[in-house]
mmCIF file of C-alpha atoms in Angstrom:
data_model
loop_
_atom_site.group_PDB
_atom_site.id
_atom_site.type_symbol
_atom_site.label_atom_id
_atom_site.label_comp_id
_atom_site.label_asym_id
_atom_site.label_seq_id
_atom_site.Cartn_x
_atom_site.Cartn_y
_atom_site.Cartn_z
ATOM 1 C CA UNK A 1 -54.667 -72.871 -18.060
ATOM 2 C CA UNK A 2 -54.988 -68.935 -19.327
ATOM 3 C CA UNK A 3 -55.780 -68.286 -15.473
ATOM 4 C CA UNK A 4 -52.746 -70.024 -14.016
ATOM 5 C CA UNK A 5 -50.828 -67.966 -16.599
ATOM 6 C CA UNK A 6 -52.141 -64.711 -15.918
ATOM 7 C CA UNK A 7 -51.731 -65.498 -12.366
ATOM 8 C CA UNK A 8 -48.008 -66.441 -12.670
ATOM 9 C CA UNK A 9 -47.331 -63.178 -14.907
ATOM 10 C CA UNK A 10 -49.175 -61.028 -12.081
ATOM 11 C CA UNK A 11 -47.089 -62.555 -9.519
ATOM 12 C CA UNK A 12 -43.928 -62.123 -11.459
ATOM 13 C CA UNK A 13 -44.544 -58.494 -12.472
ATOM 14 C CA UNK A 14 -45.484 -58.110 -8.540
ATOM 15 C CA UNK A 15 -42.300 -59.477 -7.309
ATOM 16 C CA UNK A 16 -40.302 -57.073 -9.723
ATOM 17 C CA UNK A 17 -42.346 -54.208 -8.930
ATOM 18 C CA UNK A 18 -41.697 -54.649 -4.738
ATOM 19 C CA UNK A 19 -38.567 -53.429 -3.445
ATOM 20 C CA UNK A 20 -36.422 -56.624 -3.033
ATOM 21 C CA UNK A 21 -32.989 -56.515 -1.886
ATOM 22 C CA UNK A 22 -30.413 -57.926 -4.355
ATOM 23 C CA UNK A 23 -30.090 -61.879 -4.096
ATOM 24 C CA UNK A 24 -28.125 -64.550 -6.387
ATOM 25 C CA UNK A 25 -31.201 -65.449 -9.144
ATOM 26 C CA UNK A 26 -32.891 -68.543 -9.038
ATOM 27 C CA UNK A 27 -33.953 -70.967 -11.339
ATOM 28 C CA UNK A 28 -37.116 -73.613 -10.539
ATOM 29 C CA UNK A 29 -36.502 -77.106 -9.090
ATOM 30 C CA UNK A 30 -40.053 -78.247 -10.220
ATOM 31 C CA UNK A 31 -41.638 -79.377 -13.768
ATOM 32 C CA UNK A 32 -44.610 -79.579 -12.521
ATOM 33 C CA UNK A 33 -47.264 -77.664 -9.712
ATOM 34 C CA UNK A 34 -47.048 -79.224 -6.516
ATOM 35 C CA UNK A 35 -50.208 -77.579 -4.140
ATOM 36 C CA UNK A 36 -49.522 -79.926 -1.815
ATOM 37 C CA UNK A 37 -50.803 -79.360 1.900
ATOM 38 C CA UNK A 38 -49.834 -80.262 5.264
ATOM 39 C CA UNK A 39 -51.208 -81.228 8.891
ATOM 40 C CA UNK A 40 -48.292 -79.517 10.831
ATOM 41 C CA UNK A 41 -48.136 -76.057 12.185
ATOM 42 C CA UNK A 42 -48.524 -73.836 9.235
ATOM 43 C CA UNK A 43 -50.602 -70.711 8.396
ATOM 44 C CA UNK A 44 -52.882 -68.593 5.794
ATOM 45 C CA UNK A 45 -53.917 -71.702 4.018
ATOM 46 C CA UNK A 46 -57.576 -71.064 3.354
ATOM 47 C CA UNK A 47 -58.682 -74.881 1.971
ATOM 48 C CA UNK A 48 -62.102 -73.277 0.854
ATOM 49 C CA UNK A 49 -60.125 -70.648 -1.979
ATOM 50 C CA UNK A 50 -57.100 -72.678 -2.459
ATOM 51 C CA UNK A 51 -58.372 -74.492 -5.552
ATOM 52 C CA UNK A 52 -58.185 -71.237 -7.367
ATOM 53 C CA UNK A 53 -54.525 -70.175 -6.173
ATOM 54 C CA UNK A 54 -51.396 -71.418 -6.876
ATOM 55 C CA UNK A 55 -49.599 -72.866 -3.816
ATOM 56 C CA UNK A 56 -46.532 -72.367 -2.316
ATOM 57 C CA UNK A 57 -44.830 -74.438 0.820
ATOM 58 C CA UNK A 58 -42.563 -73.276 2.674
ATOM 59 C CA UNK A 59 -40.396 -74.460 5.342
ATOM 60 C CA UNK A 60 -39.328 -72.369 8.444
ATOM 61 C CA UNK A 61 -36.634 -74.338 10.283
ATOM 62 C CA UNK A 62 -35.754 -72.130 13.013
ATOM 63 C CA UNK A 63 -35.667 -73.398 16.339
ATOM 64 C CA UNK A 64 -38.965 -74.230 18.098
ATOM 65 C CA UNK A 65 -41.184 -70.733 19.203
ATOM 66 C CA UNK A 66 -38.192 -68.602 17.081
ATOM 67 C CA UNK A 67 -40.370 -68.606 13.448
ATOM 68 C CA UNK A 68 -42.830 -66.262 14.884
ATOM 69 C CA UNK A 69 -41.312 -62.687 13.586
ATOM 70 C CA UNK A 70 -40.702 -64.457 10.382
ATOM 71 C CA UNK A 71 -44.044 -65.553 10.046
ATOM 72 C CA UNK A 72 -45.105 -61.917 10.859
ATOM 73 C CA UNK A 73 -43.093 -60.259 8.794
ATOM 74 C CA UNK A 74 -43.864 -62.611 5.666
ATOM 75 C CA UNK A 75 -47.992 -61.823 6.557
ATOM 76 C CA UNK A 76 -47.011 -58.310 6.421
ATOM 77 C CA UNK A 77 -45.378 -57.837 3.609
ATOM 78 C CA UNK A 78 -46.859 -55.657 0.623
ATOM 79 C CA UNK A 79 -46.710 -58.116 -2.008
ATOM 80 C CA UNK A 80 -49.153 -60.712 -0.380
ATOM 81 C CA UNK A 81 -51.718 -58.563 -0.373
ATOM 82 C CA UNK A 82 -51.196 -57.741 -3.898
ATOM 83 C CA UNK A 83 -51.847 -61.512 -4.975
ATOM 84 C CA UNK A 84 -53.752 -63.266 -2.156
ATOM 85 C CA UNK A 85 -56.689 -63.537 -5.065
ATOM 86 C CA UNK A 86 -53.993 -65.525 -6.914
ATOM 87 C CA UNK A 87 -51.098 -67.039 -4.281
ATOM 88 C CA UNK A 88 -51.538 -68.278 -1.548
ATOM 89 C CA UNK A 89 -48.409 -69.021 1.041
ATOM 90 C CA UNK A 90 -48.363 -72.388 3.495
ATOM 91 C CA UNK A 91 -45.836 -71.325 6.002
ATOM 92 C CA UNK A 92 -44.575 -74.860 7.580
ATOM 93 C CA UNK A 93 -42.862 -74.886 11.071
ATOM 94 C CA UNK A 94 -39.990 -77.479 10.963
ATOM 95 C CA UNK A 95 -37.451 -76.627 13.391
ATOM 96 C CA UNK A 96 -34.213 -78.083 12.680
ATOM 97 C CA UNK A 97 -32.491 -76.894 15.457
ATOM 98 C CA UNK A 98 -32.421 -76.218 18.990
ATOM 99 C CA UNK A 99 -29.759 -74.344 21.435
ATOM 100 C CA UNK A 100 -27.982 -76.375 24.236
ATOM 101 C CA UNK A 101 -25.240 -75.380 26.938
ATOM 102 C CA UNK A 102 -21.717 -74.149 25.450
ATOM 103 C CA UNK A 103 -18.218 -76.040 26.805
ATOM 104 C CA UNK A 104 -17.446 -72.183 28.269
ATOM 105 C CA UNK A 105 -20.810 -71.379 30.058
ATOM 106 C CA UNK A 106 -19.453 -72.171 33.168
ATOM 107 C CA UNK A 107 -16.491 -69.899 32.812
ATOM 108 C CA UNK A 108 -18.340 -67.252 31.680
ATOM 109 C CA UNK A 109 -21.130 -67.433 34.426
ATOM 110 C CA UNK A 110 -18.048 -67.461 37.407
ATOM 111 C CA UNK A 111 -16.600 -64.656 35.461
ATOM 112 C CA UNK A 112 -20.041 -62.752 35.487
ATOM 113 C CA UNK A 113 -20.169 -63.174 39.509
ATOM 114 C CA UNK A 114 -16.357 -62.364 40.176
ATOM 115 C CA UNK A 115 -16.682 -58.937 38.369
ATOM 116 C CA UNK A 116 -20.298 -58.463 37.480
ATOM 117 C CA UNK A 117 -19.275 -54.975 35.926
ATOM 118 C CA UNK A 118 -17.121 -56.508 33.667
ATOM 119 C CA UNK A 119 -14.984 -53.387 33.560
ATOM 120 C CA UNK A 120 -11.504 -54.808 32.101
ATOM 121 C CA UNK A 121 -12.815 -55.050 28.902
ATOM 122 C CA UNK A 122 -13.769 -52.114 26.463
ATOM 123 C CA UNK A 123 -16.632 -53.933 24.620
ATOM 124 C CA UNK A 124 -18.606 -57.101 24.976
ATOM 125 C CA UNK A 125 -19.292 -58.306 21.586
ATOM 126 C CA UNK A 126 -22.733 -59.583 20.521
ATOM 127 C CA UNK A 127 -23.848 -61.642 17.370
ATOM 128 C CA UNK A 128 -27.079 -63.352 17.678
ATOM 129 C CA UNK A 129 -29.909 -62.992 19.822
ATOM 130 C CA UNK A 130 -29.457 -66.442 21.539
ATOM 131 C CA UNK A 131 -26.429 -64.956 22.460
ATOM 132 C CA UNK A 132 -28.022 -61.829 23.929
ATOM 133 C CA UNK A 133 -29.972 -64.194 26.088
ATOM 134 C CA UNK A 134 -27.565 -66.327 27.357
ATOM 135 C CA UNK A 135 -25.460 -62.883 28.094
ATOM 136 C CA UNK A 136 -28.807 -61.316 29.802
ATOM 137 C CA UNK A 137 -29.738 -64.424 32.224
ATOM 138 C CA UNK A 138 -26.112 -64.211 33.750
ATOM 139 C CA UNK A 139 -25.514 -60.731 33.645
ATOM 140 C CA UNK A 140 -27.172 -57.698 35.513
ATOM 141 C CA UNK A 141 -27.489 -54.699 33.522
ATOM 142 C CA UNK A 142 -27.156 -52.241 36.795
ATOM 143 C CA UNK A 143 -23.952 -53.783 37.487
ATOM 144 C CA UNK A 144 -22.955 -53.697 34.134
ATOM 145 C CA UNK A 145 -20.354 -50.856 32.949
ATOM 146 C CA UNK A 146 -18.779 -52.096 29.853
ATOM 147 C CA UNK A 147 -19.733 -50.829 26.244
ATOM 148 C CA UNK A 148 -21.752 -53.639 24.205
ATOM 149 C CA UNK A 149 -21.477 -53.992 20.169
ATOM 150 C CA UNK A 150 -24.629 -56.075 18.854
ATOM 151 C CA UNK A 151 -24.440 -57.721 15.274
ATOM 152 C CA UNK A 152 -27.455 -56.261 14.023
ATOM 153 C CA UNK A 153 -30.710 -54.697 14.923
ATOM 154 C CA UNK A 154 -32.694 -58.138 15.929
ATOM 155 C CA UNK A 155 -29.392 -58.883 18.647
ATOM 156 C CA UNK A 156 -29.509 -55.026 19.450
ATOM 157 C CA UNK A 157 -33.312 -55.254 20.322
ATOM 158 C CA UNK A 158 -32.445 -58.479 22.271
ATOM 159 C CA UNK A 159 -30.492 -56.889 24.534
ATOM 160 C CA UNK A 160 -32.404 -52.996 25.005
ATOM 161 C CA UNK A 161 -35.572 -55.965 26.177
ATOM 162 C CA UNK A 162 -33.325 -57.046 28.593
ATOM 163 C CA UNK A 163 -31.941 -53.810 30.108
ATOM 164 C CA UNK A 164 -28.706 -52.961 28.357
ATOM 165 C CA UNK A 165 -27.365 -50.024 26.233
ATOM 166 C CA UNK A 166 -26.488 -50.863 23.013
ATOM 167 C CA UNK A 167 -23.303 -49.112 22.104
ATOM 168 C CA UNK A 168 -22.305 -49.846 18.484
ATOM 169 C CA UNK A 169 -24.128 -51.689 15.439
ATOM 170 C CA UNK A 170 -22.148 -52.011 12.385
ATOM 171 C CA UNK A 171 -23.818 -50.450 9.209
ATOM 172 C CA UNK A 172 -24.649 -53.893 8.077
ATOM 173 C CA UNK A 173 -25.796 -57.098 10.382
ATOM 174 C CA UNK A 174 -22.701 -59.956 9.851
ATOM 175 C CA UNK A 175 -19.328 -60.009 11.639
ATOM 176 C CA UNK A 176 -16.563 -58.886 9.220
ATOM 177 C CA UNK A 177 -18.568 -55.338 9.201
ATOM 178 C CA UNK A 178 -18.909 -55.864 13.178
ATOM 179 C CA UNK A 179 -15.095 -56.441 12.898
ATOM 180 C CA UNK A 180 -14.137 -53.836 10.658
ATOM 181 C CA UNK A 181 -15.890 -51.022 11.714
ATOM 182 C CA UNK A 182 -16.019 -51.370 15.409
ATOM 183 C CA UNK A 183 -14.458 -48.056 16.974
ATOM 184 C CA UNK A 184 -11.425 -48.767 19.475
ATOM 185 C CA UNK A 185 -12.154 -47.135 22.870
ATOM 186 C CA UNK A 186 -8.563 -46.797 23.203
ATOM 187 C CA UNK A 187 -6.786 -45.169 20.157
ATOM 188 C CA UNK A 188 -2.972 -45.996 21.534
ATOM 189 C CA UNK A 189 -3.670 -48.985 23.709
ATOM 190 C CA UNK A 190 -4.920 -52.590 23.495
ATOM 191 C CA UNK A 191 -8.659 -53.035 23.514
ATOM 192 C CA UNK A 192 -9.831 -56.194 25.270
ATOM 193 C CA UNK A 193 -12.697 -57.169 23.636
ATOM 194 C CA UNK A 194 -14.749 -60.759 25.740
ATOM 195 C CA UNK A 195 -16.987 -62.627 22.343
ATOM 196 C CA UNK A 196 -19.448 -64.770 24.133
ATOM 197 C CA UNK A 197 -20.531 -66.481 21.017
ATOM 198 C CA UNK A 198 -22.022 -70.256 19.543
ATOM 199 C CA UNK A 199 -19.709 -72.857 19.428
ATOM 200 C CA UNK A 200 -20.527 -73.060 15.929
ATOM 201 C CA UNK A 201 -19.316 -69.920 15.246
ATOM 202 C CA UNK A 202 -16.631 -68.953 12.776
ATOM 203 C CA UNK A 203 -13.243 -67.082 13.897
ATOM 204 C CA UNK A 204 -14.114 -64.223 11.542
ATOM 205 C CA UNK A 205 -14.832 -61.242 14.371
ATOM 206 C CA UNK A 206 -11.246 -62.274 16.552
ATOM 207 C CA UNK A 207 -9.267 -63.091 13.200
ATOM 208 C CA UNK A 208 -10.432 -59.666 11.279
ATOM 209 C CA UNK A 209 -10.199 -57.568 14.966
ATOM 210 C CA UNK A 210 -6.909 -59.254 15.339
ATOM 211 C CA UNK A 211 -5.533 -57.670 11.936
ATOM 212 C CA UNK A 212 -7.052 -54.154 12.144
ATOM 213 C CA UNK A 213 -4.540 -51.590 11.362
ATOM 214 C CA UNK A 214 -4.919 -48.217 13.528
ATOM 215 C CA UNK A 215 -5.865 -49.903 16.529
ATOM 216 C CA UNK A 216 -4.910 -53.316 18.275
ATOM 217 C CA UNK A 217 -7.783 -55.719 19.602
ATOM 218 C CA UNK A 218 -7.292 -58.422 21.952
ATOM 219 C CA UNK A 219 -10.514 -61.015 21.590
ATOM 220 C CA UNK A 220 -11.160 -63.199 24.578
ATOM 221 C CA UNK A 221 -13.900 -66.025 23.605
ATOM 222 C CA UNK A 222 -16.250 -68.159 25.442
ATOM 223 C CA UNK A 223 -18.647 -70.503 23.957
ATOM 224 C CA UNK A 224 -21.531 -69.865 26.155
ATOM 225 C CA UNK A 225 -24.427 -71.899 23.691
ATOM 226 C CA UNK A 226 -24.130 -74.693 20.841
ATOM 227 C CA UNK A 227 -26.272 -74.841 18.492
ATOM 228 C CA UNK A 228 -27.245 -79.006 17.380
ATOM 229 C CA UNK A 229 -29.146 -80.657 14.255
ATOM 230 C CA UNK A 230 -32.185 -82.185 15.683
ATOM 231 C CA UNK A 231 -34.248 -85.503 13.748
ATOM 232 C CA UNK A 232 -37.507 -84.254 11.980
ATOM 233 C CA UNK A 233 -40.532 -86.959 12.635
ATOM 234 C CA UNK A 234 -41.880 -88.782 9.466
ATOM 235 C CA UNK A 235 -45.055 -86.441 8.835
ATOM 236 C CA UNK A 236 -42.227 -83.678 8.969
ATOM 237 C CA UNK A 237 -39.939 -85.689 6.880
ATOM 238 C CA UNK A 238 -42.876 -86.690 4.291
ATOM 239 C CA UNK A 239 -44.269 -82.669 4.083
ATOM 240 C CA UNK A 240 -39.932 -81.623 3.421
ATOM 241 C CA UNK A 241 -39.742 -84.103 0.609
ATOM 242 C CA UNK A 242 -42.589 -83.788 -0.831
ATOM 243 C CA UNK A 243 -44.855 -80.489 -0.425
ATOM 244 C CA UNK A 244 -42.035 -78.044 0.659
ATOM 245 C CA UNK A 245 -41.105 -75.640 -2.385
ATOM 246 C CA UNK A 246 -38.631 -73.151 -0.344
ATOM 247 C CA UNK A 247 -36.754 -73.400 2.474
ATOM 248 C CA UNK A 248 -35.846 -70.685 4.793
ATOM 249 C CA UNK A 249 -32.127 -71.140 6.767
ATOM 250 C CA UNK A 250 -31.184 -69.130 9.484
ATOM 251 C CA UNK A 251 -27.879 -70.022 9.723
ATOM 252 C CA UNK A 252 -25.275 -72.077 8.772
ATOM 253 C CA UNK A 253 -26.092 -74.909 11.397
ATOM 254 C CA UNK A 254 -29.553 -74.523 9.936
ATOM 255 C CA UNK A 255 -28.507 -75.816 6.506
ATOM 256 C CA UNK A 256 -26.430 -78.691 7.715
ATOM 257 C CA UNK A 257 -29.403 -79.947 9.498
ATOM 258 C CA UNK A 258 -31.758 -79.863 7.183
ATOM 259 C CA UNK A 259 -29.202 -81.078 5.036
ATOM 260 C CA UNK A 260 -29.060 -84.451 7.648
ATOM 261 C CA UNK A 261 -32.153 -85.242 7.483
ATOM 262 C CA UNK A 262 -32.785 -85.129 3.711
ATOM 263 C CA UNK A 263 -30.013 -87.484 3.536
ATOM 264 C CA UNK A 264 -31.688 -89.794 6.254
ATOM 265 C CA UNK A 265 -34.790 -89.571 4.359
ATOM 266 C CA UNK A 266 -33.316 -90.743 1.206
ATOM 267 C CA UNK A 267 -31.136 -93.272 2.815
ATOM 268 C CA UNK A 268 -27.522 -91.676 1.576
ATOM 269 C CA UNK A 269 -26.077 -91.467 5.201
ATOM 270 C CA UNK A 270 -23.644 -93.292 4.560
ATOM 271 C CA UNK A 271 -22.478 -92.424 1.082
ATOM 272 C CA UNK A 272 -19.371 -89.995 1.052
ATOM 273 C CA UNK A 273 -19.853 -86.323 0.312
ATOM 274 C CA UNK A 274 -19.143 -86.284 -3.311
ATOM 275 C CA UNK A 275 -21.568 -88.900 -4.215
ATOM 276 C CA UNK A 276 -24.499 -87.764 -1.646
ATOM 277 C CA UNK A 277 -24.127 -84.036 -3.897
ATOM 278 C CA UNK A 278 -25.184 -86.684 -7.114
ATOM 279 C CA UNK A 279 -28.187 -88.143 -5.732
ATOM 280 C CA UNK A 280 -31.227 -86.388 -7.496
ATOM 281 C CA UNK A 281 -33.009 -84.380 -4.877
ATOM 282 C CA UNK A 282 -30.011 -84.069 -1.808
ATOM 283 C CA UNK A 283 -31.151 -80.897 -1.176
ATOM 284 C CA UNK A 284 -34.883 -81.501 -0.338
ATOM 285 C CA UNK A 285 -36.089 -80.799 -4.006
ATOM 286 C CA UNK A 286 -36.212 -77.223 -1.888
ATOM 287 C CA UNK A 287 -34.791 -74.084 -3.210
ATOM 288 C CA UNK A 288 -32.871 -71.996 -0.710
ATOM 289 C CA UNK A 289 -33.779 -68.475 1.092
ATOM 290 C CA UNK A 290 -30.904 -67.343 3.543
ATOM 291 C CA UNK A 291 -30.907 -64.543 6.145
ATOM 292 C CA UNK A 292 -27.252 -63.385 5.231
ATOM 293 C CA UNK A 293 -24.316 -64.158 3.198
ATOM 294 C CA UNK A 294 -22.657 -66.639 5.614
ATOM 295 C CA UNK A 295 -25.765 -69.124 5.517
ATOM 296 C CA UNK A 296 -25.812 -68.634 1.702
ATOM 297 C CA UNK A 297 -22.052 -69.250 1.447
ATOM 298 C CA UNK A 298 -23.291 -72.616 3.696
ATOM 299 C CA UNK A 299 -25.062 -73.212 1.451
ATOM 300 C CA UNK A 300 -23.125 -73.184 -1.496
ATOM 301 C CA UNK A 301 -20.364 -75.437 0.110
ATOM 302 C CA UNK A 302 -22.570 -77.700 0.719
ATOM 303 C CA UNK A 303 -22.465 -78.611 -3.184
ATOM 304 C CA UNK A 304 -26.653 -79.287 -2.745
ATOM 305 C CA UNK A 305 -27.692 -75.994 -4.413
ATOM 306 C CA UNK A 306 -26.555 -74.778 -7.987
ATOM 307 C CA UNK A 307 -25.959 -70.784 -7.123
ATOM 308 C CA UNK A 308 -29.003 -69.768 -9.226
ATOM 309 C CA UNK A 309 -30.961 -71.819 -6.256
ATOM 310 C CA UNK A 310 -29.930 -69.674 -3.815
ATOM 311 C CA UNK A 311 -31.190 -66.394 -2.459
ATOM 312 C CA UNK A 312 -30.419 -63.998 0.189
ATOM 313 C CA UNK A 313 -30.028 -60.453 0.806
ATOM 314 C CA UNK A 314 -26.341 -59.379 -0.109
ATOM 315 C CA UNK A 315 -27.195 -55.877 1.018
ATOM 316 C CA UNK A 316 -29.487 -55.706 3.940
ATOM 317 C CA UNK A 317 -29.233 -58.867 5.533
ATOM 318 C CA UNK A 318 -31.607 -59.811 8.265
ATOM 319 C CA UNK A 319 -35.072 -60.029 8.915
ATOM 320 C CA UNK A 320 -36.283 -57.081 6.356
ATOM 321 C CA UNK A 321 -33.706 -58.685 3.227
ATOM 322 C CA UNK A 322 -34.879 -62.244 4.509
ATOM 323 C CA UNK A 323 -38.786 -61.870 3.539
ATOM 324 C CA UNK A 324 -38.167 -60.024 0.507
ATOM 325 C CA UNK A 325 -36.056 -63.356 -0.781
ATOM 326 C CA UNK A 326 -39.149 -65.249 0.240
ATOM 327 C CA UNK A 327 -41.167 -63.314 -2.161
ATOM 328 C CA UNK A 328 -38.623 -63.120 -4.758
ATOM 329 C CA UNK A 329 -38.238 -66.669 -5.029
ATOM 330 C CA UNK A 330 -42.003 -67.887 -4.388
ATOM 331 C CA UNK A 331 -42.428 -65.778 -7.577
ATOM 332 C CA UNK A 332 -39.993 -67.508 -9.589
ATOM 333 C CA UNK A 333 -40.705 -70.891 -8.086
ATOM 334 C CA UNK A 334 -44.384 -70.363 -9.631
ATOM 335 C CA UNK A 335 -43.780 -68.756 -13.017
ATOM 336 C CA UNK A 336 -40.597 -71.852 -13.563
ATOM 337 C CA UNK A 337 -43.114 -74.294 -12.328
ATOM 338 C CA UNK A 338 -45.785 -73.034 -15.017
ATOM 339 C CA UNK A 339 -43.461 -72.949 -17.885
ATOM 340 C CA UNK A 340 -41.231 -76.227 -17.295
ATOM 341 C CA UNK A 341 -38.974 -75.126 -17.817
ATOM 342 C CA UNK A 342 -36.578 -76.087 -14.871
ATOM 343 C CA UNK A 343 -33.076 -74.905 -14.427
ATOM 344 C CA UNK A 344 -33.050 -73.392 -18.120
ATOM 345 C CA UNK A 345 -35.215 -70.249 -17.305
#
């Protein structure tokens, strides 16, 4: 017992010591330690040392071969060196996604052969690297002459792979700072501005661009992709309810999909919303790590997570923000878990 509390303190005064961007708190969803292990796709879970450390599962639900920089990045970071003698991380592949044809790809692919330059409009705006592919397979970039804005560095590098210039990326990586600091090319005329985007996606970028004072923005938009829930199997389903400590969302479709098939698993499909947000456990007994605001805002509406069980980088979001929540909240999901103490930490 003195061991697993020396070993929660270290990891606690480890978390505060690396540089973590600032999130909502969190408060444990567990009474009680739950090492549990799994025979899907995970990593750095050493069975011979695990006895010693305290365990933490967590979910990556990205779409399938898309977990691998997070993965990376979460094996990289400082802090798991620090306490590999104490933690140790099971990173769990469960895609809960996957990326299909948008309603507008066909418009968009007849528009990319008619002018492949795409000169009539000032910028073609970018906000997710699914949507820097879809852009890429129909576009060339030697034809290409328009300027590009990219959401944030992961869509900017997206697109550099593929051959284009990146002209603008707003100072931080979500769409009302694409939308409110994206410089007109035309100071007294009317910027057209083409938004190949998800079909998921919000109207933030043409509603904000379409109420900028100073300049005047005219947003044409295609739904090239969709982005759809897919059904975990039962071994998946089984290791979510219960082994899986944190869950990592990577956008708002993310959340809802998980979201499905915890209510599947605990048969409440059919319950309305209000009453599915009683049932003990709706959220996949999981505490939430989010990539950016708008998946934690997803979150939150969802009425599954209390706001103290929700992190995510308010001022770097992205890939950088996104692991440091991880770490954050793998800390506090052990030291809660020690104590007991639950939501009243």
């Amino acid at each position: 017992m003195r061991n697993h509390m020396i070993n929660a303190l270290l990891f606690s005064l480890a978390s505060s010591i690396a540089a973590f961007a600032p999130t909502l708190s969190l408060t444990s969803i567990s009474s009680s330690f739950r090492a549990g292990s799994s025979a899907l796709a995970s990593t750095d879970h050493d069975t011979d040392t695990d006895n010693e450390k305290y365990i933490v599962t967590i979910a990556l639900t990205r779409e399938d071969g898309k977990n691998d920089k997070l993965q990376e990045a979460i094996h990289k970071h400082p802090t798991k060196k620090m306490l590999e003698s104490s933690m140790s991380l099971n990173l769990v592949e469960m895609p809960c996604i996957e990326h299909k044809e948008g309603p507008d790809l066909g418009a968009f692919q007849k528009m990319a052969e008619e002018d492949p330059s795409f000169s009539k409009y000032d910028y073609i705006v970018i906000t997710s690297p699914e949507s820097a592919k879809v852009f890429g397979d129909a576009v060339k970039p030697s034809d290409f002459s328009s300027k590009i804005a990219a959401v944030g560095k992961a869509t900017s590098k997206a697109l550099t792979n593929q051959g284009f210039e990146v002209d603008f990326v707003p100072s931080k990586a979500n769409g009302v700072a694409l939308a409110n600091e994206l410089p007109p090319v035309k100071d007294m005329g009317l910027n057209n501005i083409l938004y190949p985007a998800s079909a998921k996606a919000a109207e933030t970028i043409q509603d904000l661009l379409g109420k900028r004072k100073g300049a005047s923005f005219r947003v044409y938009r295609l739904d090239t992709y969709d982005t759809v829930a897919i059904k975990l199997s039962e071994e998946q389903v089984e290791t979510a309810m219960d082994d899986v400590q944190i869950v990592c969302f990577g956008s708002p479709t993310a959340v809802d999909a998980w979201i499905e098939n915890v209510d599947k698993a605990l048969g409440i499909e059919d319950l309305n919303d209000e009453e599915k947000k009683k049932v003990p456990g709706s959220n996949g007994n999981a505490v939430a790590v989010c990539i950016g605001t708008t998946t934690a805002n997803r979150c939150m509406q969802s009425g599954r997570w209390i706001p103290n069980d929700i992190y995510y980088p308010a001022e770097n979001p992205g890939l950088e923000g996104w692991v440091n929540c991880c770490f954050q909240a793998s800390g506090d999901v052990m030291e809660r878990d020690f104590w007991g103490c639950g939501d009243q930490c």
